[in-house]
Amino acid sequence: MSNDDAASRATPKRTSGKSGGRNRTGGGSAKARRKAARLGAVQALYQIDLTGAAVETVVGEFVTHRLGEEIDGTKFVAGDPQLFSDIVRGAMHRKAEVDSVLTAALDPRFPIDRLELLLRAILRAGAYEIAVHLDTHPRILISEYVDVGHAFFAGREPAMVNGVLDHVARALRADDLAKPDPSRGGPSVE
C-alpha cells in the first residue's frame, strides 16, 4: 500500500470515539479520553512523519483544534491532552530507541523504514507506551493499539500490530505479562 492510500484513511471511521454529543473539554469517560488520546497521537505521529512538521507545532495544533473535534455535526470525545502530548513527544524524542525495539520485533523482510506510515505510527506509539507507561498493563496497551489499527485498517495490519507489540512487551516487560491483566477481573488463563 502506498502512503498516498494511507493519507485518505488519516481520519478513522466515525464510529470510533463518539461522545454522544459531549463537549470537547472533557466529555466521555476517562477510558474513552485515553482511547481518543491514543488515536489522536497516532494521527499526529503520522502527520509528523508525512510532512516533516515540528513535533511541538503538531502537538499544539492537535491540542488546540483537533482533539474532540466536531465532524459533520458529530462531536467526538476529547482525548486526554496530557496523555496525547506525552505519547507524541515521547515517541518522537525517543524515536531511535523505539525504532530499535521495533526493528528487533519485526520480520527482517519488513524493516521499519519500509512500513506504511500509518502502521509505523501505530507501532511507534504502542512501543513507546509499553516501554514507558509501566503503570498500565502491557496487554491493555496492546489491545488499545490493536483497536487503533482496526480504526484505520480492514486487513491484516491489526494482527501485525498485535504480534509486533506482543513481541515488544515480551522483550521489555516479560514480568508484567506474567501477571494477570487487571482489566479481565480474574486470574490469567495462559
XYZ file of N, CA, C and O in Angstrom:
760
model
N 0.835 -1.172 0.000
C 0.000 0.000 0.000
C 0.878 1.233 0.000
O 1.848 1.310 0.716
N 0.510 2.217 -0.764
C 1.302 3.438 -0.831
C 0.914 4.377 0.297
O -0.149 4.273 0.890
N 1.783 5.329 0.556
C 1.489 6.320 1.570
C 0.335 7.215 1.148
O -0.376 7.747 1.985
N 0.129 7.404 -0.157
C -0.998 8.185 -0.631
C -2.312 7.515 -0.261
O -3.273 8.173 0.095
N -2.362 6.176 -0.353
C -3.563 5.447 0.043
C -3.839 5.649 1.523
O -4.979 5.809 1.940
N -2.799 5.637 2.340
C -2.972 5.809 3.774
C -3.454 7.215 4.104
O -4.226 7.402 5.039
N -3.019 8.198 3.343
C -3.435 9.570 3.614
C -4.945 9.705 3.514
O -5.553 10.460 4.265
N -5.557 8.949 2.635
C -7.010 9.013 2.515
C -7.702 8.377 3.714
O -8.878 8.603 3.932
N -6.964 7.603 4.495
C -7.526 6.983 5.688
C -7.065 7.670 6.965
O -7.226 7.131 8.045
N -6.487 8.846 6.877
C -5.913 9.504 8.049
C -6.955 9.850 9.100
O -6.620 10.129 10.221
N -8.222 9.837 8.731
C -9.292 10.041 9.696
C -9.982 8.705 9.900
O -10.394 8.065 8.943
N -10.102 8.266 11.163
C -10.700 6.960 11.427
C -12.196 6.945 11.127
O -12.815 7.985 10.926
N -12.756 5.747 11.129
C -14.187 5.574 10.952
C -14.911 6.409 11.999
O -14.479 6.519 13.129
N -16.025 6.953 11.675
C -16.737 7.851 12.590
C -17.273 7.167 13.820
O -17.530 7.811 14.806
N -17.439 5.886 13.793
C -17.983 5.207 14.954
C -16.976 5.120 16.084
O -17.323 4.835 17.193
N -15.708 5.389 15.813
C -14.670 5.330 16.840
C -14.677 6.608 17.655
O -14.519 7.685 17.120
N -14.861 6.493 18.961
C -14.685 7.612 19.849
C -15.815 8.619 19.890
O -15.628 9.733 20.326
N -17.034 8.262 19.476
C -18.141 9.204 19.570
C -18.414 9.511 21.028
O -18.379 8.661 21.883
N -18.754 10.743 21.284
C -19.023 11.131 22.658
C -20.506 11.278 22.930
O -20.892 11.626 24.030
N -21.335 11.057 21.937
C -22.756 11.211 22.155
C -23.149 12.664 22.399
O -24.084 12.929 23.136
N -22.397 13.604 21.815
C -22.764 14.995 21.926
C -22.092 15.721 23.081
O -22.408 16.860 23.350
N -21.201 15.128 23.801
C -20.497 15.811 24.882
C -19.540 16.840 24.290
O -19.079 16.704 23.178
N -19.180 17.828 25.090
C -18.308 18.873 24.554
C -16.857 18.441 24.540
O -16.478 17.460 25.134
N -16.022 19.219 23.875
C -14.624 18.841 23.673
C -13.763 19.096 24.891
O -12.589 18.827 24.897
N -14.298 19.638 25.954
C -13.499 19.938 27.127
C -13.471 18.791 28.122
O -13.060 18.969 29.251
N -13.914 17.621 27.754
C -13.788 16.507 28.667
C -14.919 15.512 28.611
O -15.013 14.668 29.490
N -15.807 15.598 27.621
C -16.879 14.632 27.534
C -16.345 13.224 27.416
O -15.261 12.997 26.905
N -17.087 12.266 27.925
C -16.671 10.875 27.848
C -15.971 10.440 29.121
O -15.498 11.253 29.914
N -15.889 9.154 29.298
C -15.222 8.596 30.472
C -13.713 8.767 30.365
O -13.186 9.076 29.294
N -13.021 8.535 31.465
C -11.553 8.620 31.455
C -10.985 7.610 30.460
O -10.032 7.911 29.732
N -11.568 6.415 30.403
C -11.107 5.392 29.461
C -11.299 5.872 28.018
O -10.410 5.722 27.183
N -12.451 6.478 27.738
C -12.722 6.990 26.389
C -11.755 8.122 26.033
O -11.304 8.222 24.893
N -11.425 8.968 27.002
C -10.474 10.055 26.737
C -9.068 9.507 26.475
O -8.339 10.040 25.643
N -8.687 8.422 27.176
C -7.380 7.803 26.903
C -7.366 7.176 25.514
O -6.388 7.311 24.773
N -8.454 6.491 25.144
C -8.543 5.898 23.803
C -8.432 6.987 22.735
O -7.707 6.840 21.754
N -9.152 8.089 22.934
C -9.117 9.193 21.975
C -7.724 9.819 21.911
O -7.270 10.219 20.833
N -7.040 9.892 23.054
C -5.673 10.439 23.065
C -4.740 9.559 22.256
O -3.893 10.062 21.500
N -4.867 8.246 22.403
C -4.009 7.323 21.650
C -4.289 7.422 20.150
O -3.361 7.439 19.338
N -5.545 7.483 19.790
C -5.916 7.623 18.387
C -5.359 8.937 17.820
O -4.753 8.952 16.744
N -5.528 10.025 18.560
C -5.000 11.312 18.125
C -3.481 11.302 18.027
O -2.904 11.891 17.107
N -2.817 10.633 18.969
C -1.356 10.558 18.950
C -0.870 9.850 17.685
O 0.107 10.278 17.063
N -1.556 8.793 17.306
C -1.173 8.083 16.076
C -1.359 8.998 14.870
O -0.498 9.063 13.987
N -2.457 9.732 14.837
C -2.674 10.665 13.724
C -1.593 11.742 13.704
O -1.097 12.116 12.629
N -1.205 12.239 14.866
C -0.168 13.275 14.934
C 1.184 12.713 14.492
O 1.920 13.371 13.742
N 1.527 11.513 14.945
C 2.790 10.887 14.528
C 2.808 10.663 13.020
O 3.834 10.855 12.361
N 1.678 10.263 12.477
C 1.551 10.095 11.024
C 1.808 11.429 10.323
O 2.559 11.508 9.359
N 1.180 12.497 10.822
C 1.346 13.820 10.211
C 2.800 14.264 10.276
O 3.333 14.794 9.294
N 3.457 14.047 11.402
C 4.861 14.426 11.543
C 5.717 13.657 10.544
O 6.577 14.230 9.874
N 5.470 12.353 10.445
C 6.238 11.517 9.522
C 5.987 11.913 8.065
O 6.904 11.973 7.251
N 4.743 12.190 7.738
C 4.362 12.514 6.363
C 4.874 13.881 5.921
O 5.382 14.033 4.816
N 4.739 14.877 6.806
C 5.035 16.250 6.404
C 6.378 16.776 6.892
O 6.845 17.801 6.402
N 6.961 16.120 7.891
C 8.201 16.618 8.478
C 7.982 17.811 9.386
O 8.927 18.513 9.749
N 6.731 18.051 9.784
C 6.410 19.174 10.669
C 7.082 18.982 12.026
O 7.354 17.857 12.456
N 7.316 20.072 12.713
C 7.927 20.033 14.040
C 6.957 19.419 15.046
O 5.742 19.656 14.981
N 7.486 18.656 15.963
C 6.679 17.967 16.976
C 5.805 18.957 17.731
O 4.594 18.748 17.876
N 6.396 20.033 18.240
C 5.626 20.991 19.047
C 4.546 21.694 18.240
O 3.479 21.995 18.768
N 4.780 21.929 16.977
C 3.767 22.536 16.118
C 2.560 21.616 15.993
O 1.413 22.050 16.144
N 2.813 20.342 15.742
C 1.721 19.378 15.577
C 0.996 19.156 16.897
O -0.238 19.115 16.938
N 1.732 19.026 17.994
C 1.097 18.847 19.302
C 0.179 20.038 19.587
O -0.977 19.866 19.985
N 0.682 21.244 19.374
C -0.129 22.442 19.610
C -1.386 22.474 18.751
O -2.473 22.813 19.234
N -1.235 22.126 17.479
C -2.385 22.108 16.563
C -3.447 21.118 17.035
O -4.639 21.428 17.068
N -3.022 19.926 17.409
C -3.975 18.912 17.841
C -4.666 19.304 19.131
O -5.880 19.171 19.254
N -3.901 19.770 20.108
C -4.496 20.127 21.401
C -5.475 21.284 21.236
O -6.550 21.283 21.825
N -5.123 22.239 20.401
C -5.968 23.414 20.219
C -7.169 23.159 19.314
O -8.269 23.631 19.591
N -6.972 22.386 18.239
C -8.015 22.319 17.205
C -8.591 20.936 16.922
O -9.668 20.846 16.342
N -7.896 19.846 17.253
C -8.338 18.567 16.718
C -8.821 17.568 17.754
O -9.649 16.720 17.425
N -8.325 17.623 18.987
C -8.797 16.666 19.996
C -10.233 17.016 20.361
O -10.518 18.133 20.788
N -11.140 16.093 20.157
C -12.546 16.333 20.459
C -13.263 17.155 19.414
O -14.283 17.765 19.675
N -12.751 17.128 18.202
C -13.335 17.937 17.134
C -14.736 17.477 16.762
O -15.169 16.380 17.096
N -15.425 18.342 16.067
C -16.744 18.026 15.527
C -16.581 17.852 14.025
O -15.980 18.687 13.355
N -17.088 16.736 13.514
C -17.027 16.467 12.085
C -18.443 16.201 11.603
O -19.113 15.300 12.102
N -18.888 17.004 10.638
C -20.229 16.863 10.073
C -21.300 16.780 11.153
O -22.200 15.946 11.102
N -21.174 17.618 12.169
C -22.178 17.671 13.218
C -22.036 16.616 14.301
O -22.787 16.618 15.263
N -21.075 15.711 14.177
C -20.854 14.686 15.194
C -19.668 15.108 16.051
O -18.582 15.333 15.539
N -19.900 15.226 17.366
C -18.824 15.595 18.277
C -18.158 14.327 18.790
O -18.824 13.358 19.114
N -16.833 14.363 18.860
C -16.058 13.223 19.319
C -15.493 13.493 20.701
O -15.302 14.646 21.084
N -15.221 12.429 21.424
C -14.646 12.543 22.758
C -13.321 13.280 22.669
O -12.500 12.997 21.799
N -13.114 14.214 23.575
C -11.844 14.941 23.625
C -10.793 14.030 24.246
O -10.970 13.528 25.346
N -9.727 13.800 23.520
C -8.641 12.988 24.046
C -7.967 13.672 25.216
O -7.915 14.899 25.286
N -7.442 12.885 26.131
C -6.686 13.408 27.270
C -5.450 14.121 26.718
O -4.552 13.471 26.181
N -5.378 15.456 26.816
C -4.281 16.182 26.188
C -2.914 15.854 26.792
O -1.901 15.887 26.087
N -2.886 15.518 28.060
C -1.617 15.183 28.705
C -1.070 13.860 28.163
O 0.105 13.757 27.819
N -1.936 12.837 28.081
C -1.512 11.546 27.544
C -1.139 11.695 26.067
O -0.105 11.194 25.619
N -1.972 12.394 25.319
C -1.694 12.641 23.898
C -0.308 13.251 23.715
O 0.511 12.759 22.944
N -0.051 14.346 24.426
C 1.229 15.050 24.297
C 2.399 14.170 24.698
O 3.448 14.185 24.044
N 2.236 13.401 25.779
C 3.302 12.514 26.236
C 3.648 11.482 25.170
O 4.828 11.246 24.895
N 2.646 10.871 24.567
C 2.893 9.836 23.557
C 3.615 10.436 22.340
O 4.619 9.899 21.880
N 3.100 11.550 21.834
C 3.694 12.143 20.631
C 5.117 12.613 20.907
O 6.052 12.257 20.178
N 5.280 13.387 21.968
C 6.630 13.892 22.285
C 7.584 12.741 22.601
O 8.723 12.724 22.127
N 7.127 11.810 23.421
C 7.990 10.701 23.826
C 8.402 9.819 22.660
O 9.573 9.455 22.532
N 7.438 9.465 21.823
C 7.750 8.601 20.676
C 8.717 9.282 19.716
O 9.583 8.619 19.135
N 8.599 10.597 19.575
C 9.497 11.304 18.658
C 10.861 11.580 19.288
O 11.886 11.428 18.635
N 10.879 11.970 20.548
C 12.160 12.264 21.200
C 12.972 10.999 21.455
O 14.200 11.063 21.532
N 12.289 9.874 21.568
C 12.980 8.595 21.785
C 12.851 7.694 20.561
O 12.890 6.485 20.659
N 12.714 8.322 19.396
C 12.465 7.594 18.150
C 13.533 6.545 17.851
O 13.194 5.422 17.458
N 14.794 6.851 18.050
C 15.862 5.878 17.765
C 15.718 4.644 18.659
O 15.829 3.508 18.183
N 15.434 4.878 19.929
C 15.252 3.761 20.874
C 14.001 2.944 20.523
O 14.037 1.718 20.494
N 12.903 3.634 20.240
C 11.647 2.963 19.881
C 11.834 2.164 18.597
O 11.423 0.998 18.512
N 12.454 2.767 17.597
C 12.666 2.074 16.326
C 13.580 0.864 16.489
O 13.400 -0.152 15.820
N 14.551 0.953 17.377
C 15.440 -0.182 17.636
C 14.665 -1.361 18.216
O 14.843 -2.511 17.803
N 13.789 -1.073 19.171
C 12.956 -2.126 19.779
C 12.020 -2.717 18.731
O 11.827 -3.934 18.668
N 11.451 -1.867 17.895
C 10.553 -2.351 16.845
C 11.298 -3.170 15.801
O 10.789 -4.197 15.335
N 12.486 -2.739 15.438
C 13.290 -3.477 14.454
C 13.541 -4.901 14.939
O 13.452 -5.854 14.159
N 13.833 -5.055 16.222
C 14.062 -6.388 16.789
C 12.790 -7.238 16.766
O 12.864 -8.464 16.693
N 11.633 -6.579 16.808
C 10.357 -7.299 16.833
C 9.814 -7.601 15.435
O 8.974 -8.489 15.276
N 10.285 -6.869 14.433
C 9.769 -7.027 13.075
C 10.484 -8.142 12.317
O 11.667 -8.402 12.544
N 9.769 -8.731 11.402
C 10.359 -9.678 10.465
C 11.383 -8.905 9.630
O 11.080 -7.808 9.144
N 12.591 -9.444 9.465
C 13.625 -8.726 8.698
C 13.194 -8.357 7.275
O 13.726 -7.420 6.685
N 12.203 -9.067 6.743
C 11.709 -8.741 5.399
C 10.879 -7.456 5.380
O 10.591 -6.916 4.321
N 10.473 -6.998 6.574
C 9.642 -5.798 6.682
C 10.296 -4.796 7.629
O 9.793 -4.541 8.724
N 11.422 -4.194 7.221
C 12.083 -3.231 8.104
C 11.196 -2.012 8.359
O 10.332 -1.681 7.542
N 11.426 -1.377 9.471
C 10.570 -0.265 9.896
C 10.491 0.855 8.864
O 9.436 1.448 8.672
N 11.580 1.126 8.173
C 11.559 2.223 7.203
C 10.763 1.890 5.947
O 10.477 2.772 5.146
N 10.356 0.640 5.784
C 9.548 0.263 4.620
C 8.081 0.077 4.971
O 7.261 -0.186 4.094
N 7.735 0.188 6.252
C 6.340 0.050 6.656
C 5.530 1.252 6.181
O 6.052 2.366 6.090
N 4.279 1.029 5.925
C 3.345 2.092 5.591
C 3.341 3.081 6.767
O 3.423 2.674 7.924
N 3.290 4.380 6.504
C 3.448 5.402 7.535
C 2.451 5.290 8.684
O 2.814 5.476 9.845
N 1.215 4.991 8.385
C 0.203 4.897 9.435
C 0.464 3.692 10.344
O 0.367 3.791 11.566
N 0.838 2.577 9.755
C 1.177 1.392 10.535
C 2.400 1.677 11.412
O 2.433 1.318 12.596
N 3.375 2.351 10.859
C 4.573 2.702 11.623
C 4.220 3.618 12.797
O 4.747 3.467 13.899
N 3.306 4.564 12.590
C 2.884 5.467 13.667
C 2.212 4.691 14.797
O 2.461 4.952 15.979
N 1.373 3.731 14.453
C 0.701 2.910 15.466
C 1.737 2.134 16.276
O 1.686 2.100 17.514
N 2.681 1.511 15.589
C 3.699 0.708 16.269
C 4.605 1.573 17.145
O 4.959 1.176 18.262
N 4.969 2.744 16.670
C 5.823 3.631 17.473
C 5.100 4.073 18.745
O 5.685 4.063 19.829
N 3.863 4.475 18.620
C 3.111 4.912 19.793
C 2.960 3.762 20.790
O 3.178 3.936 21.991
N 2.610 2.584 20.285
C 2.430 1.425 21.163
C 3.720 1.002 21.834
O 3.746 0.731 23.049
N 4.803 0.946 21.086
C 6.091 0.546 21.660
C 6.557 1.559 22.699
O 7.079 1.185 23.755
N 6.359 2.842 22.421
C 6.733 3.871 23.391
C 5.961 3.667 24.694
O 6.549 3.673 25.775
N 4.657 3.496 24.589
C 3.857 3.331 25.810
C 4.241 2.070 26.580
O 4.302 2.085 27.804
N 4.475 0.976 25.878
C 4.880 -0.259 26.558
C 6.187 -0.029 27.315
O 6.346 -0.481 28.446
N 7.106 0.699 26.709
C 8.411 0.945 27.331
C 8.329 1.892 28.523
O 9.062 1.719 29.495
N 7.433 2.867 28.472
C 7.465 3.955 29.447
C 6.296 3.945 30.437
O 6.481 4.257 31.609
N 5.128 3.585 30.006
C 3.954 3.645 30.881
C 3.813 2.349 31.670
O 2.921 1.533 31.423
N 4.686 2.210 32.643
C 4.764 0.975 33.426
C 3.566 0.785 34.357
O 3.360 -0.307 34.874
N 2.778 1.824 34.540
C 1.588 1.727 35.383
C 0.401 1.106 34.643
O -0.625 0.819 35.264
N 0.532 0.894 33.355
C -0.538 0.273 32.562
C -0.070 -1.095 32.095
O 1.019 -1.230 31.523
N -0.893 -2.112 32.335
C -0.540 -3.489 31.960
C -0.282 -3.535 30.447
O -1.038 -2.958 29.663
N 0.774 -4.218 30.028
C 1.088 -4.252 28.590
C -0.022 -4.850 27.736
O -0.203 -4.440 26.589
N -0.786 -5.800 28.272
C -1.895 -6.366 27.480
C -2.960 -5.309 27.184
O -3.576 -5.324 26.116
N -3.177 -4.406 28.122
C -4.134 -3.321 27.894
C -3.620 -2.432 26.760
O -4.373 -2.058 25.857
N -2.332 -2.092 26.812
C -1.755 -1.241 25.771
C -1.804 -1.916 24.402
O -2.153 -1.276 23.401
N -1.478 -3.191 24.362
C -1.539 -3.921 23.084
C -2.959 -3.882 22.539
O -3.184 -3.571 21.365
N -3.928 -4.166 23.390
C -5.330 -4.156 22.972
C -5.751 -2.775 22.461
O -6.451 -2.659 21.443
N -5.318 -1.728 23.158
C -5.661 -0.364 22.734
C -5.134 -0.076 21.328
O -5.830 0.509 20.502
N -3.899 -0.477 21.059
C -3.312 -0.184 19.749
C -3.832 -1.117 18.656
O -3.882 -0.717 17.488
N -4.260 -2.310 19.005
C -4.947 -3.161 18.029
C -6.265 -2.481 17.640
O -6.626 -2.438 16.456
N -6.963 -1.908 18.632
C -8.194 -1.167 18.339
C -7.920 0.020 17.421
O -8.688 0.299 16.504
N -6.820 0.734 17.674
C -6.449 1.846 16.787
C -6.206 1.303 15.376
O -6.654 1.897 14.388
N -5.533 0.160 15.280
C -5.304 -0.462 13.971
C -6.611 -0.743 13.249
O -6.736 -0.494 12.045
N -7.608 -1.240 13.997
C -8.918 -1.522 13.395
C -9.621 -0.241 12.941
O -10.439 -0.288 12.018
N -9.326 0.882 13.573
C -9.948 2.146 13.168
C -9.486 2.581 11.779
O -10.193 3.305 11.089
N -8.298 2.106 11.365
C -7.734 2.533 10.088
C -7.634 1.429 9.045
O -7.581 1.723 7.859
N -7.535 0.202 9.468
C -7.271 -0.901 8.541
C -8.341 -1.989 8.646
O -8.786 -2.308 9.742
N -8.679 -2.582 7.512
C -9.621 -3.689 7.484
C -8.928 -5.021 7.195
O -9.544 -6.064 7.262
N -7.650 -4.975 6.894
C -6.903 -6.182 6.523
C -6.169 -6.813 7.687
O -6.654 -6.848 8.808
N -4.951 -7.274 7.402
C -4.153 -7.998 8.387
C -3.310 -7.100 9.289
O -2.651 -7.585 10.203
N -3.335 -5.815 9.048
C -2.497 -4.896 9.821
C -2.766 -4.942 11.322
O -1.795 -4.946 12.106
N -4.037 -4.978 11.792
C -4.247 -5.066 13.245
C -3.612 -6.319 13.861
O -3.082 -6.260 14.979
N -3.621 -7.431 13.136
C -2.959 -8.647 13.636
C -1.456 -8.438 13.710
O -0.795 -8.924 14.643
N -0.903 -7.704 12.752
C 0.524 -7.398 12.791
C 0.840 -6.512 13.995
O 1.836 -6.723 14.686
N -0.004 -5.519 14.243
C 0.177 -4.657 15.423
C 0.191 -5.520 16.679
O 1.063 -5.363 17.540
N -0.741 -6.446 16.777
C -0.812 -7.340 17.930
C 0.485 -8.131 18.084
O 1.073 -8.184 19.175
N 0.940 -8.745 17.023
C 2.133 -9.582 17.089
C 3.394 -8.803 17.413
O 4.199 -9.213 18.258
N 3.572 -7.656 16.774
C 4.783 -6.856 16.992
C 4.793 -6.294 18.413
O 5.803 -6.377 19.120
N 3.660 -5.732 18.855
C 3.640 -5.160 20.203
C 3.723 -6.244 21.280
O 4.304 -6.000 22.349
N 3.200 -7.434 21.011
C 3.372 -8.534 21.953
C 4.861 -8.884 22.080
O 5.368 -9.098 23.183
N 5.554 -8.909 20.956
C 6.999 -9.181 20.960
C 7.735 -8.101 21.755
O 8.635 -8.402 22.560
N 7.355 -6.839 21.549
C 7.976 -5.728 22.280
C 7.723 -5.885 23.780
O 8.639 -5.746 24.592
N 6.488 -6.216 24.145
C 6.155 -6.383 25.566
C 6.928 -7.546 26.185
O 7.395 -7.445 27.326
N 7.085 -8.623 25.450
C 7.858 -9.766 25.972
C 9.326 -9.397 26.153
O 9.982 -9.871 27.088
N 9.847 -8.541 25.284
C 11.246 -8.117 25.392
C 11.446 -7.116 26.532
O 12.459 -7.171 27.227
N 10.488 -6.215 26.721
C 10.666 -5.138 27.688
C 9.990 -5.364 29.037
O 10.449 -4.831 30.043
N 8.901 -6.135 29.041
C 8.109 -6.254 30.269
C 7.585 -7.671 30.487
O 6.419 -7.877 30.811
N 8.461 -8.631 30.333
C 8.062 -10.039 30.470
C 7.441 -10.322 31.836
O 6.464 -11.069 31.932
N 7.978 -9.731 32.895
C 7.426 -9.961 34.239
C 5.989 -9.450 34.337
O 5.137 -10.095 34.951
N 5.722 -8.295 33.738
C 4.358 -7.756 33.768
C 3.391 -8.631 32.969
O 2.231 -8.777 33.349
N 3.861 -9.189 31.865
C 3.000 -10.068 31.067
C 2.616 -11.322 31.848
O 1.539 -11.877 31.633
N 3.483 -11.756 32.746
C 3.205 -12.958 33.541
C 2.124 -12.700 34.583
O 1.471 -13.639 35.055
N 1.900 -11.435 34.934
C 0.868 -11.073 35.909
C -0.482 -11.022 35.210
O -0.567 -10.733 34.017
N -1.555 -11.275 35.974
C -2.891 -11.188 35.366
C -3.186 -9.770 34.870
O -2.757 -8.790 35.474
N -3.904 -9.704 33.785
C -4.356 -8.440 33.227
C -5.476 -7.928 34.131
O -6.518 -8.566 34.239
N -5.292 -6.803 34.803
C -6.307 -6.314 35.735
C -7.640 -5.971 35.071
O -8.670 -5.967 35.730
N -7.650 -5.728 33.782
C -8.903 -5.389 33.103
C -9.801 -6.600 32.912
O -10.977 -6.466 32.614
N -9.254 -7.773 33.075
C -10.036 -9.001 32.893
C -10.758 -9.412 34.170
O -11.592 -10.294 34.140
N -10.387 -8.830 35.302
C -11.099 -9.062 36.544
C -10.903 -10.415 37.183
O -11.572 -10.754 38.133
N -10.015 -11.208 36.710
C -9.789 -12.522 37.299
C -8.400 -13.023 36.984
O -7.615 -12.339 36.338
N -8.083 -14.242 37.439
C -6.758 -14.770 37.180
C -6.554 -15.028 35.685
O -7.475 -15.331 34.960
N -5.317 -14.859 35.275
C -4.956 -15.074 33.885
C -5.009 -16.555 33.538
O -4.604 -17.398 34.327
N -5.539 -16.859 32.359
C -5.600 -18.246 31.913
C -4.685 -18.353 30.691
O -5.095 -18.114 29.578
N -3.423 -18.677 30.933
C -2.480 -18.755 29.821
C -1.937 -20.149 29.689
O -1.759 -20.892 30.549
